[in-house]
CSV table of C-alpha atoms in Angstrom, one decimal:
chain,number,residue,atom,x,y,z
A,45,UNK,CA,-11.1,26.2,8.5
A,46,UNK,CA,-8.5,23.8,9.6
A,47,UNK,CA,-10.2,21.4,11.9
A,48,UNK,CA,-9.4,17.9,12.2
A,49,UNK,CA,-12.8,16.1,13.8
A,50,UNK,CA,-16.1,17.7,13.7
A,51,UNK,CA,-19.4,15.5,15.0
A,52,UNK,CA,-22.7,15.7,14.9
A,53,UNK,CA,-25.4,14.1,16.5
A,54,UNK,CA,-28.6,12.9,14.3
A,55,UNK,CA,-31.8,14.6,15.6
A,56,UNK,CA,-34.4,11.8,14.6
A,57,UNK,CA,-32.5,8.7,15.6
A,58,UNK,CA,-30.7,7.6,18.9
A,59,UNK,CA,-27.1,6.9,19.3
A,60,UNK,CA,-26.9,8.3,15.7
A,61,UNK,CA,-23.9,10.6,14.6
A,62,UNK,CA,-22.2,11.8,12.2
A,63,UNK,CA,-18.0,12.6,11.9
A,64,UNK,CA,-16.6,14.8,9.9
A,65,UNK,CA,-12.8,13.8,9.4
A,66,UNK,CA,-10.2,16.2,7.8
A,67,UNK,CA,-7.4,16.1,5.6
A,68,UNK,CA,-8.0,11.9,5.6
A,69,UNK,CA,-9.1,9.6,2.2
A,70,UNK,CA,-10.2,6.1,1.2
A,71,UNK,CA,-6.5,4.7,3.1
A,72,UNK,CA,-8.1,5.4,6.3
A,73,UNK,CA,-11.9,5.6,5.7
A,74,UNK,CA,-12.0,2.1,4.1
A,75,UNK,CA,-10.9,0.5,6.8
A,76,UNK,CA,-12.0,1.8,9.5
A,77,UNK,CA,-15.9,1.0,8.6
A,78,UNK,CA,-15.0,-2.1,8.0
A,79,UNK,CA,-13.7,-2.6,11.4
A,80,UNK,CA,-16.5,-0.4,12.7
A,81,UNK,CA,-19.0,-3.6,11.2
A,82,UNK,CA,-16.9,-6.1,12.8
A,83,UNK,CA,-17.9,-4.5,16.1
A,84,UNK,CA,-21.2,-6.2,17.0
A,85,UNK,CA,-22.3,-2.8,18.9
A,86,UNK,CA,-22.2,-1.0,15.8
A,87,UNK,CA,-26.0,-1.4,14.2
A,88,UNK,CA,-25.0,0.8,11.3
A,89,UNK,CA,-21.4,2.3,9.9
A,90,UNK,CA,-20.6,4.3,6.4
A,91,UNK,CA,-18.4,6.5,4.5
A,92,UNK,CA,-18.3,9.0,2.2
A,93,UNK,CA,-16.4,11.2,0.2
A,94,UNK,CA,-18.0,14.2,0.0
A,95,UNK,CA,-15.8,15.7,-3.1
A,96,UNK,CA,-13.2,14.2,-5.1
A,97,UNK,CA,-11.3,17.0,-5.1
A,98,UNK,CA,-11.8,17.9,-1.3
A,99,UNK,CA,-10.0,15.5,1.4
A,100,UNK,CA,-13.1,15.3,3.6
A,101,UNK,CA,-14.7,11.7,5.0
A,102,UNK,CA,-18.3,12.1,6.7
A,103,UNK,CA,-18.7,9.0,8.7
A,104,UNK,CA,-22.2,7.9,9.8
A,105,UNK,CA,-22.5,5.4,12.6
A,106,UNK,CA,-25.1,4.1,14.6
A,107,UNK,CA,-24.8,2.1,18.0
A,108,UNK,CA,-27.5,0.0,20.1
A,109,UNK,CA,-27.6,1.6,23.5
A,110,UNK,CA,-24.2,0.3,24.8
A,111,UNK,CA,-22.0,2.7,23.5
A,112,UNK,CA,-21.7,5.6,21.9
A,113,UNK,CA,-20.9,6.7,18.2
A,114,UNK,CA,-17.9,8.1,19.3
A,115,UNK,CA,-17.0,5.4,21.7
A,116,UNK,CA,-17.2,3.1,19.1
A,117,UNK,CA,-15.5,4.9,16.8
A,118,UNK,CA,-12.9,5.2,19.3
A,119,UNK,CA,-12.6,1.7,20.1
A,120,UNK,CA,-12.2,0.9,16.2
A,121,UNK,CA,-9.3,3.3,15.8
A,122,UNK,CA,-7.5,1.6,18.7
A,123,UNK,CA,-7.9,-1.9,17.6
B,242,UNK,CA,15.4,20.7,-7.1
B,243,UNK,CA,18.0,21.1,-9.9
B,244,UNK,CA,20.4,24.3,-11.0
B,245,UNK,CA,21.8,23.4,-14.5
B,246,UNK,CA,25.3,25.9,-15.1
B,247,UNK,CA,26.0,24.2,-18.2
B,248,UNK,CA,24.6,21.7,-20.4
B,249,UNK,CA,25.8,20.8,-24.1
B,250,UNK,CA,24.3,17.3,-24.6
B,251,UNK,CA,21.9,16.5,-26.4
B,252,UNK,CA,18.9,15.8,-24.1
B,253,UNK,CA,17.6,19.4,-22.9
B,254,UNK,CA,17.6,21.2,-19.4
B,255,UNK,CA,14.1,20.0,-18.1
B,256,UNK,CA,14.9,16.4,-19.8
B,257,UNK,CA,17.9,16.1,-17.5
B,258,UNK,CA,16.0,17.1,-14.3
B,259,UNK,CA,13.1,15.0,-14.6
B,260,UNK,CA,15.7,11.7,-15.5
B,261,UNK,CA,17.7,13.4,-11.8
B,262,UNK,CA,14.6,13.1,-10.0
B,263,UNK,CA,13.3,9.7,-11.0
B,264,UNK,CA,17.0,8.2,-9.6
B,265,UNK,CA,16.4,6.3,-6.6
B,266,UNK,CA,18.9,7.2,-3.7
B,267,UNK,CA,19.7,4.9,-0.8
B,268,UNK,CA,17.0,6.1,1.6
B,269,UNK,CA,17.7,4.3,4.9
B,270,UNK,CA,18.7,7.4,6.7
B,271,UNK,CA,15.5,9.2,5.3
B,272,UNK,CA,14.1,8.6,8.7
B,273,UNK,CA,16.0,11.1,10.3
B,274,UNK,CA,15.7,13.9,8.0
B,275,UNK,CA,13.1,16.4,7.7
B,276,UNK,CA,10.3,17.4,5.1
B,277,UNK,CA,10.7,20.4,3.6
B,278,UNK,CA,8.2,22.2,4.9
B,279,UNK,CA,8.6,20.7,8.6
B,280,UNK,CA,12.2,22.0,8.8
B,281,UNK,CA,13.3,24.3,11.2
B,282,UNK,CA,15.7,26.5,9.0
B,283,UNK,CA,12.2,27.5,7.1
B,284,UNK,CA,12.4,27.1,3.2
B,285,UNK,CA,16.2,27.4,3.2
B,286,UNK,CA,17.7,24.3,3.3
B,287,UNK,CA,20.1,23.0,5.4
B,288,UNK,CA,21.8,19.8,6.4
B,289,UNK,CA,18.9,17.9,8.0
B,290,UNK,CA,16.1,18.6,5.3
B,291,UNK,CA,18.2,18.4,1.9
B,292,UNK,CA,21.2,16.7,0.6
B,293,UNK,CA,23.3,18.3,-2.2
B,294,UNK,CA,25.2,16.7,-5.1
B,295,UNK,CA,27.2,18.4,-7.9
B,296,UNK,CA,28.1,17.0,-11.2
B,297,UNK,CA,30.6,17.6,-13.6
B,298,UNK,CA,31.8,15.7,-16.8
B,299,UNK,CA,33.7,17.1,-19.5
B,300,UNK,CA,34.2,14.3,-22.9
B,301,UNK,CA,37.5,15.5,-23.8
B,302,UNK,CA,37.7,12.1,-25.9
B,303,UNK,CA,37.0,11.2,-29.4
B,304,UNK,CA,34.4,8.2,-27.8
B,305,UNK,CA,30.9,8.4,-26.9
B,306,UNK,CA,31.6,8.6,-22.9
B,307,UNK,CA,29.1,8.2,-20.4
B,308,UNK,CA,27.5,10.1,-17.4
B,309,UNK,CA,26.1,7.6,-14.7
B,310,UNK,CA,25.5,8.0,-11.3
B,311,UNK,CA,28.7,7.4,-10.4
B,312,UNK,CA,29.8,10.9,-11.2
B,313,UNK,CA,27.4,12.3,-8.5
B,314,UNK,CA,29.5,13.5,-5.5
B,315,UNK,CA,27.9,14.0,-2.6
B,316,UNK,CA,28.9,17.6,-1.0
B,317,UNK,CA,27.7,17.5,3.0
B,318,UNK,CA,27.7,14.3,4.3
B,319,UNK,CA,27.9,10.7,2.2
B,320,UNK,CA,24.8,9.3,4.3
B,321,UNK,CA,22.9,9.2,1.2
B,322,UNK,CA,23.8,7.5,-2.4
B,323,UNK,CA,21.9,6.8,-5.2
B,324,UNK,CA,21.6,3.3,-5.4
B,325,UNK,CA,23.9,1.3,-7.5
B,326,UNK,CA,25.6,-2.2,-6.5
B,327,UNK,CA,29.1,-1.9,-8.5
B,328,UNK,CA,30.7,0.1,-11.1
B,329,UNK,CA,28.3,-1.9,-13.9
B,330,UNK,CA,24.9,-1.3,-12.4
B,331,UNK,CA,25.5,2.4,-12.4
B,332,UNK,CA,22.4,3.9,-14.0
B,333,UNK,CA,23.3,6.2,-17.0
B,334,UNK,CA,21.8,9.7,-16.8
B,335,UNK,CA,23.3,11.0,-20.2
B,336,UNK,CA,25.9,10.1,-23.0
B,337,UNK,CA,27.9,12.7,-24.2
B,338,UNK,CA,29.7,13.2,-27.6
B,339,UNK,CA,33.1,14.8,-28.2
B,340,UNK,CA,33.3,18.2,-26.5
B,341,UNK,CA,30.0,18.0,-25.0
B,342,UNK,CA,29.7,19.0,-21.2
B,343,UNK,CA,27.1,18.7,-18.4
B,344,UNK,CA,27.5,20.5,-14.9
B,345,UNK,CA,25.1,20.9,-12.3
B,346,UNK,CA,24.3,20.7,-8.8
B,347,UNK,CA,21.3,18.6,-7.4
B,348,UNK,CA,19.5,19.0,-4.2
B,349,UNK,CA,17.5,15.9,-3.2
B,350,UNK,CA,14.8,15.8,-1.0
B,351,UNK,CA,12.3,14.0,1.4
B,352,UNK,CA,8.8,13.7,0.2
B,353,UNK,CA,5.3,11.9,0.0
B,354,UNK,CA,3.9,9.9,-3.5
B,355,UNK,CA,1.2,12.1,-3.1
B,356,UNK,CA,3.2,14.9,-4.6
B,357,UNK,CA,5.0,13.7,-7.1
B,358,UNK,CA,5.0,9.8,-8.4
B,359,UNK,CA,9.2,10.0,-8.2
B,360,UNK,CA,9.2,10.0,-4.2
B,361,UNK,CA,7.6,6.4,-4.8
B,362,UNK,CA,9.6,4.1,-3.0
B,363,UNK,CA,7.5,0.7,-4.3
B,364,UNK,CA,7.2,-0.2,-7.8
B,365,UNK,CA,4.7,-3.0,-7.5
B,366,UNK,CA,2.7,-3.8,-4.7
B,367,UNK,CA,-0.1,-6.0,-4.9
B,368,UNK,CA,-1.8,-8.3,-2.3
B,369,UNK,CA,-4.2,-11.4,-2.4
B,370,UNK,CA,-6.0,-13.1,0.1
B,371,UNK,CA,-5.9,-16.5,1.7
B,372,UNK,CA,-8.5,-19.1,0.7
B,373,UNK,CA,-10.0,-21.1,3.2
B,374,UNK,CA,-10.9,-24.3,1.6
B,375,UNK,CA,-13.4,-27.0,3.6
B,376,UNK,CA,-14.5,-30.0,2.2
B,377,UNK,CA,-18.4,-31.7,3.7
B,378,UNK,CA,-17.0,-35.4,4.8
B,379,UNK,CA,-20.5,-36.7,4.2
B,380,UNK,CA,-21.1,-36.0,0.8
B,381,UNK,CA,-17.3,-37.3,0.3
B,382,UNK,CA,-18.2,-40.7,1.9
B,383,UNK,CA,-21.2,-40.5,-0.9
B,384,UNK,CA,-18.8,-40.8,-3.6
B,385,UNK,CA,-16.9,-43.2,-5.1
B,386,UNK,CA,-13.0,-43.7,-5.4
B,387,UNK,CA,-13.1,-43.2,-9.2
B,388,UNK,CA,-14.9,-40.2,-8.9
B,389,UNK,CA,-12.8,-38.6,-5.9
B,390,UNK,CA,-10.1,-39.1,-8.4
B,391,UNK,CA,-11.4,-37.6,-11.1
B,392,UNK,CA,-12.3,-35.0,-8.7
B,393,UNK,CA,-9.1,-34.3,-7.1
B,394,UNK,CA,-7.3,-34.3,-10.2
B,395,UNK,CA,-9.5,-31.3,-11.8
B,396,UNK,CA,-7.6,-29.4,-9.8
B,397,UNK,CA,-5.4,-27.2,-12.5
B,398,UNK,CA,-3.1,-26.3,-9.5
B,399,UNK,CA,-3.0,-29.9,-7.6
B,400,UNK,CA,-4.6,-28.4,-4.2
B,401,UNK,CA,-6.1,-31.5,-3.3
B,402,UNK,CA,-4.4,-34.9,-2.8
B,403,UNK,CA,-6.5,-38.2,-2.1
B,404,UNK,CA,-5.2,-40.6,0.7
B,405,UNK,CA,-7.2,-44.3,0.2
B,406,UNK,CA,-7.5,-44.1,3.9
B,407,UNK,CA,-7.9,-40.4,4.9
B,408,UNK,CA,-10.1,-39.0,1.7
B,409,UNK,CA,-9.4,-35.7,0.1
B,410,UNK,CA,-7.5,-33.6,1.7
B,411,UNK,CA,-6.1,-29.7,1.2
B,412,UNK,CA,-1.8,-30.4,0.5
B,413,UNK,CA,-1.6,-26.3,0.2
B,414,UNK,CA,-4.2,-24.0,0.6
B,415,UNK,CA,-2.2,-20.9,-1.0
B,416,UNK,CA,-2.4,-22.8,-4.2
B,417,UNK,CA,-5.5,-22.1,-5.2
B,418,UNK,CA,-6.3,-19.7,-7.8
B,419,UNK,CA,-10.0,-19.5,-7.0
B,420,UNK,CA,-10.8,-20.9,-10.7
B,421,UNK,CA,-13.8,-22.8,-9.4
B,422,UNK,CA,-13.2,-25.6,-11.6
B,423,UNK,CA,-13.9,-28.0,-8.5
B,424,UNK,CA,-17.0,-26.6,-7.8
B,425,UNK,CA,-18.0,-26.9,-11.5
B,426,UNK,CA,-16.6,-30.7,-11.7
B,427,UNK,CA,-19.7,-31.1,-9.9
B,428,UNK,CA,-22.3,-29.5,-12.1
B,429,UNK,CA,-23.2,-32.5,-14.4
B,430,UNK,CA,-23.1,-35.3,-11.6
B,431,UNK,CA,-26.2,-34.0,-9.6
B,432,UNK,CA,-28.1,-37.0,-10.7
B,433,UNK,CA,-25.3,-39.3,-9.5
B,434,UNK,CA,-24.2,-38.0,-5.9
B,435,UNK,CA,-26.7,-36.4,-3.6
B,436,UNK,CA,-25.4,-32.8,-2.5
B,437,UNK,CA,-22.8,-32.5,-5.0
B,438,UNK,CA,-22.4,-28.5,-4.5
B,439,UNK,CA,-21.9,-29.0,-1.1
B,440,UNK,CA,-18.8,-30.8,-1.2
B,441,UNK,CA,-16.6,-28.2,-1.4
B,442,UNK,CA,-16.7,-24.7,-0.1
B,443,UNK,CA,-14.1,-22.0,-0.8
B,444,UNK,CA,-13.6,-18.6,1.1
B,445,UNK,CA,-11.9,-15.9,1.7
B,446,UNK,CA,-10.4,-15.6,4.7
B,447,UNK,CA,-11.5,-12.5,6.7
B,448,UNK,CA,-7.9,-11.5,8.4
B,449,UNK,CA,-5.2,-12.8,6.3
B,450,UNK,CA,-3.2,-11.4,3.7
B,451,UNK,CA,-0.4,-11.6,1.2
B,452,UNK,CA,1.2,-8.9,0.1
B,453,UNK,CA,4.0,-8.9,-2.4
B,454,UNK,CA,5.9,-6.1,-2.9
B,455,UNK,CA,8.7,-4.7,-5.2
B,456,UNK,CA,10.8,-1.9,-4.2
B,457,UNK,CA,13.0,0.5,-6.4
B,458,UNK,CA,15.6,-0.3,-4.1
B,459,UNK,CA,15.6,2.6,-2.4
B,460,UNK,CA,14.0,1.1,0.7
B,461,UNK,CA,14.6,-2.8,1.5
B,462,UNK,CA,11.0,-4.3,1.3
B,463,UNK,CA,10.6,-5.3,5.3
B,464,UNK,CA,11.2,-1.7,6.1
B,465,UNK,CA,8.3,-0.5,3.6
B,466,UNK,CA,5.8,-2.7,4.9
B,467,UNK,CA,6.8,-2.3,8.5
B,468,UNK,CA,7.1,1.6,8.0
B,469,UNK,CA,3.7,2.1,6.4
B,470,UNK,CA,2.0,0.0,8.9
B,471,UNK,CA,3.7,2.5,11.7
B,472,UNK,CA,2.2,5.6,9.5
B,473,UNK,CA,-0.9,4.3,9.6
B,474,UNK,CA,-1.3,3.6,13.1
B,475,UNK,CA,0.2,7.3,13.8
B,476,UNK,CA,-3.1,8.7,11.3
B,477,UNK,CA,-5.7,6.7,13.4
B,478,UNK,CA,-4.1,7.7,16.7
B,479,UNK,CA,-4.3,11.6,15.6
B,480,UNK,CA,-8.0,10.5,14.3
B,481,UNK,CA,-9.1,9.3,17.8
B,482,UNK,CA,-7.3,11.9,20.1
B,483,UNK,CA,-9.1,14.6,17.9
B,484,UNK,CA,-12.4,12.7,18.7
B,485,UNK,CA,-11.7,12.5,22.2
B,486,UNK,CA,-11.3,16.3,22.2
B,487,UNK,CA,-14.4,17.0,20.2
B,488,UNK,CA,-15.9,14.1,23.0
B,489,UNK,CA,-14.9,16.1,25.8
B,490,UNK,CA,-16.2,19.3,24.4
B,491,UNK,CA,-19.7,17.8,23.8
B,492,UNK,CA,-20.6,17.4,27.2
């Protein structure tokens, strides 16, 4: 399964999602959340490494109603 | 990749490849060539993805006689070298005895770290962070010369400097080591000044950062820095034109 981006969106909370990131690692996951909490839209942003040995990052993010996830997400990867 | 013909020193076939692949060769044209497995000529090789050196020393003397990167010659093109300044700072690969011989032929290669440590162009890289020092005036103007004295000089790195008219103030703020020992100076003199701790406050700035880094001389270290910064832009591009995709798709 060779996808790059897979998301989610959380049943039980809004402006909730989750993003599944392929092929990526600590270099880029690291630092994107911590530009995702500088963003003052973003109510809550994490990582995490599923496996060691497997190169996936699931992000979780939540927004207030301003933005999306992915907008936000989008917004950190630019800047 | 190495093909060994023949080899009668004394260090061993696998020996002599893995001291080959550790040299580090001039790599400022590394930009233009291919990886391996991004090449267009498949898994063959060819001029843009490989570069191919042949070696071949004979010690038909009665002296120990020495094999250094001087006696690789390039075969396509002479864009890359291994990296050596003058005839002395050749690196030695092997020193042969009387009658001992070494021939091969050496294909070099582009690469990531990932795969194998050699393709490391850095050999240190570490990084620290600016300290934002800020001193509260008021509880300075609480405090009495002798004792801003004593205070600025328990400084181990001399950050502070004391002006009679101006107060303390910050000479160099990339001195500090963040030992504390100027917060601590203040510990046993609660009783004397009122709001001793908050006299001095030091942070770490959010934004800044110093990186030092040591090359194997392969790269210069402006290039590194500058290249790696480029690479990781290019990831977080491909990261959010995937998203917008999987964006699109979701509505």
């Amino acid at each position: 399964i060779k996808f790059k981006v897979e998301y989610e969106r959380d049943q039980k909370l809004t402006n909730c999602g989750i993003l599944v990131v392929n092929k990526e690692d600590h270099t880029l996951g690291n630092i994107t959340r911590a530009h995702l909490l500088m963003d003052k839209r973003v109510l809550f942003a994490g990582y995490r490494i599923i496996h060691p040995l497997q190169p996936l990052i699931k992000f979780k993010v939540r927004t207030t109603t301003e933005t999306t996830p992915l907008g936000a997400m989008q917004d950190a990867l630019k800047n | 990749f190495v093909t060994i013909e023949k080899n009668t020193t004394v260090l061993h076939d696998e020996f002599l490849a893995h001291r080959l692949g550790l040299l580090p060769l001039d790599s400022t044209t590394a930009q233009q060539k291919n990886y391996l497995r991004d090449c267009d000529c498949g898994i063959s090789g060819c001029g843009k993805c490989q570069v191919v050196y042949t070696l071949d020393v004979k010690n038909t003397t009665e002296e120990v006689k020495e094999v250094t990167t001087k006696d690789l010659i390039c075969e396509n093109n002479s864009g890359v070298w291994p990296v050596h300044t003058s005839t002395e700072n050749a690196i030695l690969i092997v020193k042969l005895g009387r009658n001992q011989e070494l021939k091969l032929r050496a294909i070099a290669t582009k690469n990531i770290g990932k795969e194998h440590a050699k393709w490391i162009p850095v050999a240190v890289a570490t990084y620290q962070i600016d300290p934002v020092i800020s001193i509260n005036e008021d509880v300075m103007d609480k405090m009495t010369e002798e004792q801003i004295i004593s205070f600025v000089n328990s400084c181990p790195t001399k950050t502070y400097a004391y002006r009679a008219g101006r107060g303390i103030e910050v000479t160099d703020n990339r001195k500090c080591i963040y030992c504390r020992e100027c917060m601590y100076w203040g510990e046993d003199k609660k009783d004397q000044i009122e709001d001793v701790e908050d006299l001095v406050s030091i942070e770490q700035s959010k934004d800044t950062f110093i990186f030092n880094v040591e090359t194997t001389g392969a790269l210069p270290p402006e290039t590194i820095v500058r290249q790696s910064i480029l690479l990781l832009k290019e990831k977080l591009q491909i990261i959010n034109n995937a998203i917008a995709e999987v964006e699109r798709k979701h509505r």
